[in-house]
Short mmCIF file of C-alpha atoms and ligand atoms in Angstrom, two decimals:
data_model
loop_
_atom_site.label_atom_id
_atom_site.label_comp_id
_atom_site.label_asym_id
_atom_site.label_seq_id
_atom_site.Cartn_x
_atom_site.Cartn_y
_atom_site.Cartn_z
CA MET L 4 50.83 -105.64 -83.59
CA GLN L 5 54.26 -104.79 -84.92
CA LEU L 6 56.08 -101.94 -83.42
CA THR L 7 58.65 -100.68 -85.79
CA THR L 8 60.35 -98.46 -83.30
CA ILE L 9 61.58 -99.06 -79.83
CA THR L 10 60.82 -95.49 -78.82
CA VAL L 11 57.83 -96.34 -76.72
CA SER L 12 58.80 -95.81 -73.17
CA VAL L 13 57.42 -97.82 -70.33
CA ALA L 14 55.71 -94.67 -69.13
CA LEU L 15 53.93 -94.19 -72.45
CA ALA L 16 52.97 -97.81 -72.61
CA ALA L 17 51.33 -97.42 -69.23
CA PHE L 18 48.79 -95.08 -70.82
CA LEU L 19 47.91 -97.69 -73.40
CA PRO L 20 46.62 -100.66 -71.51
CA SER L 21 44.30 -102.28 -74.00
CA ALA L 22 44.27 -99.89 -76.94
CA PHE L 23 47.85 -100.65 -77.76
CA GLY L 24 48.32 -102.86 -80.75
CA HIS L 25 45.51 -102.37 -83.22
CA GLY L 26 46.69 -100.25 -86.04
CA GLN L 27 46.72 -97.31 -88.39
CA VAL L 28 46.99 -96.58 -92.09
CA HIS L 29 50.70 -96.92 -92.86
CA ASN L 30 50.71 -95.99 -96.51
CA PHE L 31 48.46 -94.08 -98.89
CA ILE L 32 48.93 -95.38 -102.42
CA THR L 33 48.06 -93.34 -105.50
CA ALA L 34 48.68 -94.02 -109.17
CA LYS L 35 51.88 -91.99 -109.04
CA LYS L 36 53.28 -92.51 -105.59
CA THR L 37 53.13 -94.24 -102.23
CA TYR L 38 53.01 -91.85 -99.29
CA ALA L 39 54.17 -93.29 -95.98
CA ALA L 40 52.59 -92.28 -92.67
CA ALA L 41 54.60 -91.60 -89.57
CA ASP L 42 54.15 -94.38 -87.07
CA ALA L 43 51.83 -93.34 -84.23
CA TYR L 44 54.68 -93.94 -81.81
CA ALA L 45 57.34 -92.07 -83.79
CA ALA L 46 57.89 -88.39 -84.59
CA VAL L 47 55.86 -86.44 -87.15
CA ASP L 48 57.14 -86.96 -90.69
CA PRO L 49 57.30 -83.48 -92.23
CA ASN L 50 56.89 -85.01 -95.70
CA SER L 51 53.81 -87.07 -94.99
CA PRO L 52 50.34 -85.87 -96.06
CA ILE L 53 48.84 -88.34 -93.58
CA ARG L 54 47.89 -86.70 -90.30
CA LYS L 55 49.83 -88.42 -87.55
CA LEU L 56 47.97 -90.35 -84.88
CA ASN L 57 49.35 -90.80 -81.39
CA THR L 58 47.98 -94.29 -80.77
CA TYR L 59 47.21 -97.51 -82.60
CA GLY L 60 44.05 -97.61 -80.55
CA PRO L 61 40.60 -96.37 -81.49
CA ALA L 62 39.24 -92.86 -80.95
CA ALA L 63 38.17 -93.82 -77.46
CA ASP L 64 35.44 -91.19 -77.16
CA PHE L 65 33.78 -91.01 -80.55
CA THR L 66 31.55 -88.10 -79.50
CA ASN L 67 34.38 -85.58 -79.26
CA ILE L 68 36.88 -84.10 -81.69
CA ASN L 69 39.09 -87.16 -81.54
CA ILE L 70 36.64 -88.86 -83.89
CA THR L 71 37.39 -86.40 -86.71
CA CYS L 72 40.80 -87.75 -87.64
CA GLY L 73 41.67 -90.05 -84.75
CA GLU L 74 43.51 -89.36 -81.52
CA GLY L 75 46.30 -86.90 -82.27
CA GLY L 76 45.16 -86.72 -85.88
CA ASN L 77 43.46 -83.32 -85.84
CA THR L 78 46.67 -81.43 -86.38
CA PRO L 79 46.90 -80.23 -89.99
CA VAL L 80 50.15 -80.83 -91.87
CA ALA L 81 51.69 -79.09 -94.84
CA PRO L 82 52.14 -81.86 -97.47
CA LEU L 83 49.41 -82.97 -99.86
CA ALA L 84 49.13 -86.24 -101.75
CA GLU L 85 48.37 -85.66 -105.41
CA VAL L 86 45.30 -87.52 -106.69
CA ALA L 87 43.40 -87.19 -109.94
CA ALA L 88 39.64 -87.03 -109.82
CA GLY L 89 38.21 -90.45 -110.58
CA GLU L 90 41.40 -92.24 -109.55
CA THR L 91 41.33 -95.27 -107.28
CA VAL L 92 43.50 -94.83 -104.21
CA THR L 93 44.50 -97.47 -101.67
CA PHE L 94 44.78 -97.28 -97.90
CA ASP L 95 47.40 -99.73 -96.68
CA TRP L 96 46.82 -100.72 -93.05
CA GLY L 97 50.24 -102.44 -93.00
CA SER L 98 50.40 -104.67 -89.98
CA TRP L 99 46.68 -104.56 -89.20
CA THR L 100 46.25 -108.11 -88.05
CA SER L 101 43.59 -108.09 -85.40
CA SER L 102 40.13 -109.37 -86.01
CA HIS L 103 37.89 -106.32 -85.53
CA SER L 104 34.88 -107.20 -87.63
CA GLY L 105 32.78 -104.24 -88.67
CA PRO L 106 32.17 -101.84 -91.53
CA VAL L 107 34.78 -99.79 -93.39
CA MET L 108 33.83 -96.24 -94.34
CA THR L 109 35.51 -93.45 -96.29
CA TYR L 110 34.51 -89.78 -96.30
CA ILE L 111 35.80 -86.67 -98.03
CA ALA L 112 35.66 -83.00 -96.98
CA LYS L 113 36.70 -79.90 -98.88
CA CYS L 114 39.45 -77.79 -97.30
CA PRO L 115 38.08 -74.34 -98.11
CA ASN L 116 41.26 -72.43 -97.36
CA GLY L 117 43.75 -75.21 -97.83
CA CYS L 118 44.11 -78.33 -95.71
CA ALA L 119 46.90 -76.76 -93.67
CA ASN L 120 44.15 -74.51 -92.27
CA PHE L 121 41.38 -77.07 -91.95
CA LYS L 122 40.62 -79.44 -89.11
CA GLY L 123 37.26 -80.75 -90.26
CA ASP L 124 35.90 -81.00 -86.75
CA THR L 125 32.94 -78.62 -87.19
CA GLY L 126 30.11 -78.32 -89.71
CA ASN L 127 28.41 -80.71 -92.11
CA VAL L 128 31.60 -81.19 -94.06
CA TRP L 129 32.01 -84.97 -94.29
CA VAL L 130 30.55 -86.70 -97.34
CA LYS L 131 30.59 -90.48 -97.33
CA ILE L 132 31.97 -91.76 -100.63
CA ASP L 133 32.41 -95.46 -99.91
CA GLN L 134 31.51 -98.12 -97.42
CA ASP L 135 31.57 -101.87 -97.07
CA GLN L 136 29.18 -103.09 -94.39
CA PHE L 137 27.95 -106.68 -94.01
CA ASN L 138 27.53 -108.95 -97.01
CA PRO L 139 25.98 -112.26 -96.00
CA THR L 140 26.99 -113.96 -99.21
CA ARG L 141 30.74 -113.45 -98.59
CA THR L 142 31.02 -116.43 -96.28
CA GLY L 143 33.87 -115.96 -93.83
CA PHE L 144 34.49 -112.41 -95.06
CA GLU L 145 31.12 -110.83 -94.48
CA TRP L 146 32.40 -107.57 -92.99
CA GLY L 147 34.29 -104.83 -94.74
CA GLU L 148 37.08 -105.19 -92.19
CA ASN L 149 37.41 -108.87 -93.11
CA ILE L 150 38.06 -107.78 -96.68
CA ILE L 151 40.93 -105.56 -95.55
CA ARG L 152 42.56 -108.55 -93.91
CA MET L 153 41.84 -110.80 -96.86
CA LYS L 154 43.41 -108.30 -99.28
CA GLY L 155 46.76 -107.95 -97.56
CA ASN L 156 45.59 -105.17 -95.22
CA LYS L 157 44.62 -102.91 -98.14
CA TYR L 158 41.38 -101.18 -99.06
CA SER L 159 40.79 -99.23 -102.29
CA VAL L 160 38.38 -96.37 -102.89
CA GLN L 161 37.54 -94.46 -106.05
CA ILE L 162 37.73 -90.73 -105.61
CA PRO L 163 34.68 -88.94 -107.06
CA ASP L 164 34.92 -86.65 -110.09
CA LEU L 165 35.11 -83.50 -107.99
CA GLU L 166 36.37 -80.09 -108.94
CA PRO L 167 40.11 -79.59 -108.35
CA GLY L 168 41.21 -78.36 -104.97
CA GLU L 169 42.40 -79.47 -101.59
CA TYR L 170 40.40 -82.12 -99.75
CA LEU L 171 40.71 -84.15 -96.60
CA LEU L 172 40.07 -87.89 -97.00
CA ARG L 173 38.89 -89.75 -93.92
CA HIS L 174 39.06 -93.55 -93.99
CA GLU L 175 38.03 -95.69 -91.02
CA ILE L 176 37.44 -99.16 -89.72
CA LEU L 177 34.68 -99.57 -87.14
CA GLY L 178 35.42 -102.57 -84.91
CA LEU L 179 32.22 -103.99 -83.43
CA HIS L 180 33.66 -106.78 -81.27
CA VAL L 181 32.70 -105.02 -78.01
CA ALA L 182 29.99 -102.78 -79.46
CA GLY L 183 27.33 -104.45 -77.36
CA THR L 184 28.51 -102.18 -74.55
CA LEU L 185 27.61 -98.49 -74.63
CA MET L 186 30.63 -96.61 -76.06
CA GLY L 187 32.31 -99.93 -76.77
CA ALA L 188 32.42 -99.48 -80.55
CA GLN L 189 35.95 -98.91 -81.79
CA PHE L 190 36.43 -96.34 -84.54
CA TYR L 191 39.84 -96.16 -86.23
CA PRO L 192 39.82 -93.02 -88.42
CA ASN L 193 42.80 -91.87 -90.48
CA CYS L 194 43.02 -88.63 -92.49
CA VAL L 195 45.01 -87.88 -95.60
CA GLN L 196 45.33 -84.40 -97.11
CA ILE L 197 45.03 -84.52 -100.86
CA LYS L 198 45.37 -82.13 -103.77
CA LEU L 199 42.79 -83.19 -106.31
CA THR L 200 43.74 -82.57 -109.94
CA GLY L 201 41.85 -83.20 -113.16
CA THR L 202 38.86 -81.71 -114.88
CA GLY L 203 36.14 -82.70 -112.42
CA LYS L 204 33.25 -80.25 -112.22
CA LYS L 205 31.24 -81.42 -109.26
CA SER L 206 31.22 -79.70 -105.95
CA LEU L 207 30.57 -81.50 -102.70
CA PRO L 208 27.04 -81.54 -101.31
CA ALA L 209 26.47 -81.05 -97.59
CA GLY L 210 27.60 -84.02 -95.54
CA ILE L 211 27.61 -84.82 -91.86
CA PRO L 212 29.55 -83.40 -88.92
CA LEU L 213 32.17 -85.48 -87.13
CA PRO L 214 31.98 -85.23 -84.18
CA GLY L 215 28.23 -85.01 -83.99
CA SER L 216 26.96 -87.85 -86.14
CA TYR L 217 28.07 -90.94 -84.30
CA ASP L 218 25.37 -91.40 -81.66
CA PRO L 219 26.42 -93.91 -78.98
CA ARG L 220 22.94 -95.47 -79.28
CA ASP L 221 22.85 -95.65 -83.07
CA THR L 222 21.86 -99.19 -84.05
CA GLY L 223 25.04 -99.42 -86.11
CA ILE L 224 27.18 -98.48 -83.07
CA LEU L 225 25.45 -100.09 -80.07
CA VAL L 226 25.09 -103.55 -81.51
CA GLN L 227 25.82 -107.18 -80.65
CA LEU L 228 28.19 -108.36 -83.35
CA TRP L 229 27.22 -112.02 -82.94
CA GLN L 230 23.59 -111.24 -83.69
CA ILE L 231 24.44 -110.18 -87.24
CA THR L 232 24.62 -113.36 -89.28
CA ALA L 233 23.89 -114.55 -92.78
CA ALA L 234 20.45 -115.57 -91.53
CA SER L 235 19.94 -112.17 -89.88
CA PRO L 236 22.07 -109.71 -91.85
CA ASN L 237 20.30 -106.50 -90.91
CA TYR L 238 23.01 -103.96 -90.20
CA THR L 239 23.35 -100.30 -91.16
CA ALA L 240 26.61 -98.52 -90.56
CA PRO L 241 26.49 -95.11 -88.89
CA GLY L 242 27.10 -91.89 -90.79
CA GLY L 243 24.35 -92.33 -93.37
CA ALA L 244 24.38 -93.62 -96.91
CA VAL L 245 27.05 -93.16 -99.54
CA ILE L 246 25.89 -89.84 -100.96
CA LEU L 247 28.56 -89.05 -103.51
CA PRO L 248 29.32 -91.88 -105.89
CA GLY L 249 32.71 -92.28 -107.44
CA GLY L 250 33.67 -92.18 -111.07
CA THR L 251 31.98 -90.39 -113.87
CA GLY L 252 28.32 -89.56 -113.96
CA ASP L 253 26.21 -87.08 -112.18
CA TRP L 254 26.10 -87.67 -108.46
CA GLY L 255 22.94 -85.61 -108.31
CA VAL L 256 21.18 -88.08 -110.60
CA GLU L 257 22.59 -91.07 -108.78
CA GLN L 258 21.65 -89.62 -105.47
CA PHE L 259 18.04 -89.83 -106.53
CA GLY L 260 18.39 -93.25 -107.99
CA GLY L 261 18.70 -92.67 -111.73
CA GLY L 262 21.44 -93.29 -114.24
CA ALA L 263 23.43 -96.32 -115.12
CA ILE L 264 25.95 -95.78 -112.35
CA GLY L 265 23.06 -95.73 -109.93
CA SER L 266 23.23 -99.49 -110.02
CA LYS L 267 26.75 -99.36 -108.66
CA TYR L 268 26.03 -96.80 -106.00
CA PRO L 269 22.27 -96.69 -105.79
CA GLY L 270 20.68 -93.72 -104.20
CA PRO L 271 18.22 -93.80 -101.37
CA VAL L 272 15.28 -94.84 -103.47
CA VAL L 273 12.64 -96.73 -101.57
CA GLY L 274 10.29 -99.21 -103.12
CA ALA L 275 9.89 -97.91 -106.62
CA PRO L 276 11.83 -98.81 -109.73
CA VAL L 277 14.84 -96.60 -110.18
CA ALA L 278 13.59 -93.13 -111.24
CA SER L 279 11.69 -92.91 -114.47
CA PRO L 280 13.63 -94.69 -117.17
CA PRO L 281 14.29 -92.84 -120.40
CA PRO L 282 11.78 -93.53 -123.17
CA ALA L 283 12.48 -97.03 -124.34
CA LYS L 284 11.04 -99.63 -126.63
CA PRO L 285 8.53 -101.88 -124.95
CA PRO L 286 10.07 -105.16 -123.86
CA VAL L 287 10.03 -107.78 -126.57
CA THR L 288 10.81 -110.62 -124.20
CA SER L 289 8.19 -112.12 -121.93
CA ALA L 290 6.90 -109.82 -119.27
CA PRO L 291 8.85 -109.74 -116.00
CA THR L 292 7.34 -111.73 -113.21
CA PRO L 293 7.42 -109.48 -110.18
CA SER L 294 6.54 -112.36 -107.87
CA ALA L 295 9.64 -114.30 -108.78
CA PRO L 296 12.25 -113.06 -106.32
CA SER L 297 14.40 -116.10 -106.89
CA THR L 298 16.02 -114.21 -109.73
CA ALA L 299 17.43 -111.93 -107.07
CA SER L 300 19.43 -114.56 -105.23
CA PRO L 301 22.64 -112.98 -104.08
CA THR L 302 25.75 -114.22 -105.73
CA VAL L 303 29.21 -114.32 -104.32
CA ALA L 304 31.11 -111.11 -104.91
CA LYS L 305 32.73 -111.25 -108.30
CA PRO L 306 36.18 -110.18 -109.30
CA PRO L 307 36.37 -106.82 -111.05
CA THR L 308 35.06 -106.82 -114.53
CA SER L 309 34.54 -104.08 -117.02
CA ALA L 310 31.06 -105.27 -117.83
CA PRO L 311 28.66 -102.50 -118.75
CA ALA L 312 26.42 -101.22 -116.00
CA PRO L 313 23.17 -103.11 -115.77
CA THR L 314 19.96 -101.67 -117.06
CA PRO L 315 17.16 -101.43 -114.56
CA THR L 316 14.33 -103.87 -115.10
CA GLY L 317 10.78 -103.86 -113.89
CA ALA L 318 11.24 -106.66 -111.34
CA SER L 319 11.74 -105.88 -107.67
CA VAL L 320 14.46 -107.40 -105.55
CA GLN L 321 13.49 -108.86 -102.22
CA LYS L 322 14.97 -107.60 -98.99
CA TYR L 323 18.60 -108.74 -98.58
CA GLY L 324 18.75 -109.65 -102.28
CA GLN L 325 21.43 -108.27 -104.60
CA CYS L 326 20.43 -105.13 -106.47
CA GLY L 327 23.68 -103.87 -107.96
CA GLY L 328 27.42 -104.11 -108.24
CA GLN L 329 29.94 -104.39 -111.03
CA GLY L 330 29.11 -107.26 -113.33
CA TYR L 331 25.61 -107.65 -111.91
CA THR L 332 22.87 -107.61 -114.55
CA GLY L 333 19.72 -108.38 -112.56
CA PRO L 334 16.95 -106.14 -111.33
CA THR L 335 17.95 -103.06 -109.33
CA ALA L 336 14.70 -101.91 -107.73
CA CYS L 337 14.03 -103.04 -104.19
CA VAL L 338 10.66 -104.14 -102.83
CA VAL L 339 8.70 -101.50 -100.97
CA GLY L 340 10.21 -100.86 -97.58
CA SER L 341 13.81 -101.54 -98.49
CA THR L 342 16.53 -99.52 -100.13
CA CYS L 343 19.35 -100.57 -102.42
CA GLN L 344 22.63 -99.80 -100.70
CA ALA L 345 26.14 -100.36 -102.00
CA GLN L 346 28.16 -102.69 -99.75
CA ASN L 347 31.20 -102.34 -102.01
CA ASP L 348 31.96 -101.97 -105.71
CA TYR L 349 30.82 -105.48 -106.43
CA TYR L 350 27.76 -105.90 -104.31
CA SER L 351 24.71 -103.79 -103.56
CA GLN L 352 21.94 -105.14 -101.40
CA CYS L 353 18.32 -104.30 -100.61
CA VAL L 354 18.27 -103.45 -96.91
C1 NAG S 414 41.75 -86.80 -77.50
O1 NAG S 414 42.68 -87.85 -77.25
C2 NAG S 414 43.81 -87.48 -76.49
C3 NAG S 414 44.67 -88.69 -76.34
O2 NAG S 414 45.16 -89.10 -77.55
C4 NAG S 414 43.42 -86.95 -75.17
O3 NAG S 414 44.57 -86.51 -74.45
C5 NAG S 414 42.45 -85.81 -75.32
O4 NAG S 414 41.99 -85.42 -74.05
C6 NAG S 414 41.28 -86.24 -76.19
N1 NAG S 414 40.44 -85.09 -76.43
C7 NAG S 414 39.26 -84.93 -75.87
C8 NAG S 414 38.48 -83.72 -76.25
O5 NAG S 414 38.82 -85.77 -75.10
C1 NAG S 415 16.76 -103.53 -89.15
O1 NAG S 415 17.40 -102.62 -88.31
C2 NAG S 415 16.73 -101.38 -88.19
C3 NAG S 415 17.56 -100.51 -87.34
O2 NAG S 415 18.91 -100.68 -87.64
C4 NAG S 415 15.36 -101.58 -87.59
O3 NAG S 415 14.71 -100.37 -87.52
C5 NAG S 415 14.59 -102.56 -88.43
O4 NAG S 415 13.37 -102.85 -87.82
C6 NAG S 415 15.39 -103.84 -88.65
N1 NAG S 415 14.68 -104.68 -89.58
C7 NAG S 415 14.54 -105.99 -89.39
C8 NAG S 415 13.79 -106.72 -90.46
O5 NAG S 415 14.99 -106.57 -88.42
#
């Protein structure tokens, strides 16, 4: 916790017994510019495209409108951050120093009549574009939130190749440290209004409503953090799968599991090899051995590479094995009963 202003009165502090001192997104970094957020305990910054929170604490009741953009965050602002479709943007949590292990999720919603007129608190408007859940091979940094702390309190997300327009980005940490108690899960959403430029052609599919999608009894919300371990890594974040992959490519294809980029952000394909591959020469190498799951051993997350996307093979990956991610060249189809889900850019796992 680092208060940068001394404007918090004793009276205000009295309202913030335990919530005080977690954090917020302090900067939104694009290729062209860094946009600073007003501190939750300072005045609104009329030049900031980041909707101002009024607490460093979580959205205490995640079933009401405070879950949309965080407590105080549902007030639209005038400024917009300029982002090009396909660009990678970074959320800088600044002095986020607490250990709040849990997933990190990012959503996007279209602002139909401009973000200054859009709250985002009704309708199936939120489309999940990125998440980092639990990766058992990242020893000591298994959770997405751990990665934020490891990377200097920053988290980067690629914005999908969407048609130009105004959008609301919603980025959040879900702290699970007291999630074993009903309503104990701590959601920290932050919203940034963006003006998307570029030549993107895709329009957003239907997403989920927030509030309305975070059920207090969801197994990703009411959960004992200590029970999720490398030996028992079964965890699914709330809010559904990533349904709109970033970068180029056709999200519609990826959504159904096909296409090269499907290995980076695999769709919800269960059991079968990824879609029907395009006509190809028969394999000249020895036939794949479907009963050899050892080829699917997870590897430690790799640094970014520009390696070409892997080509799907006939072998199936066992549950909890790696099935995708940048630089990964192994099989991408999960065994029946599990689904390949992206944990981050570098690691997808059969869960
Ligand atoms: C949202 O949070 C604020 C405190 O930041 C609170 O005053 C308000 O009552 C909450 N809204 C609802 C609907 O509970
Ligand atoms: C994993 O968790 C889901 C719910 O989150 C549950 O339905 C499923 O049975 C679990 N699988 C295993 C192998 O524990």
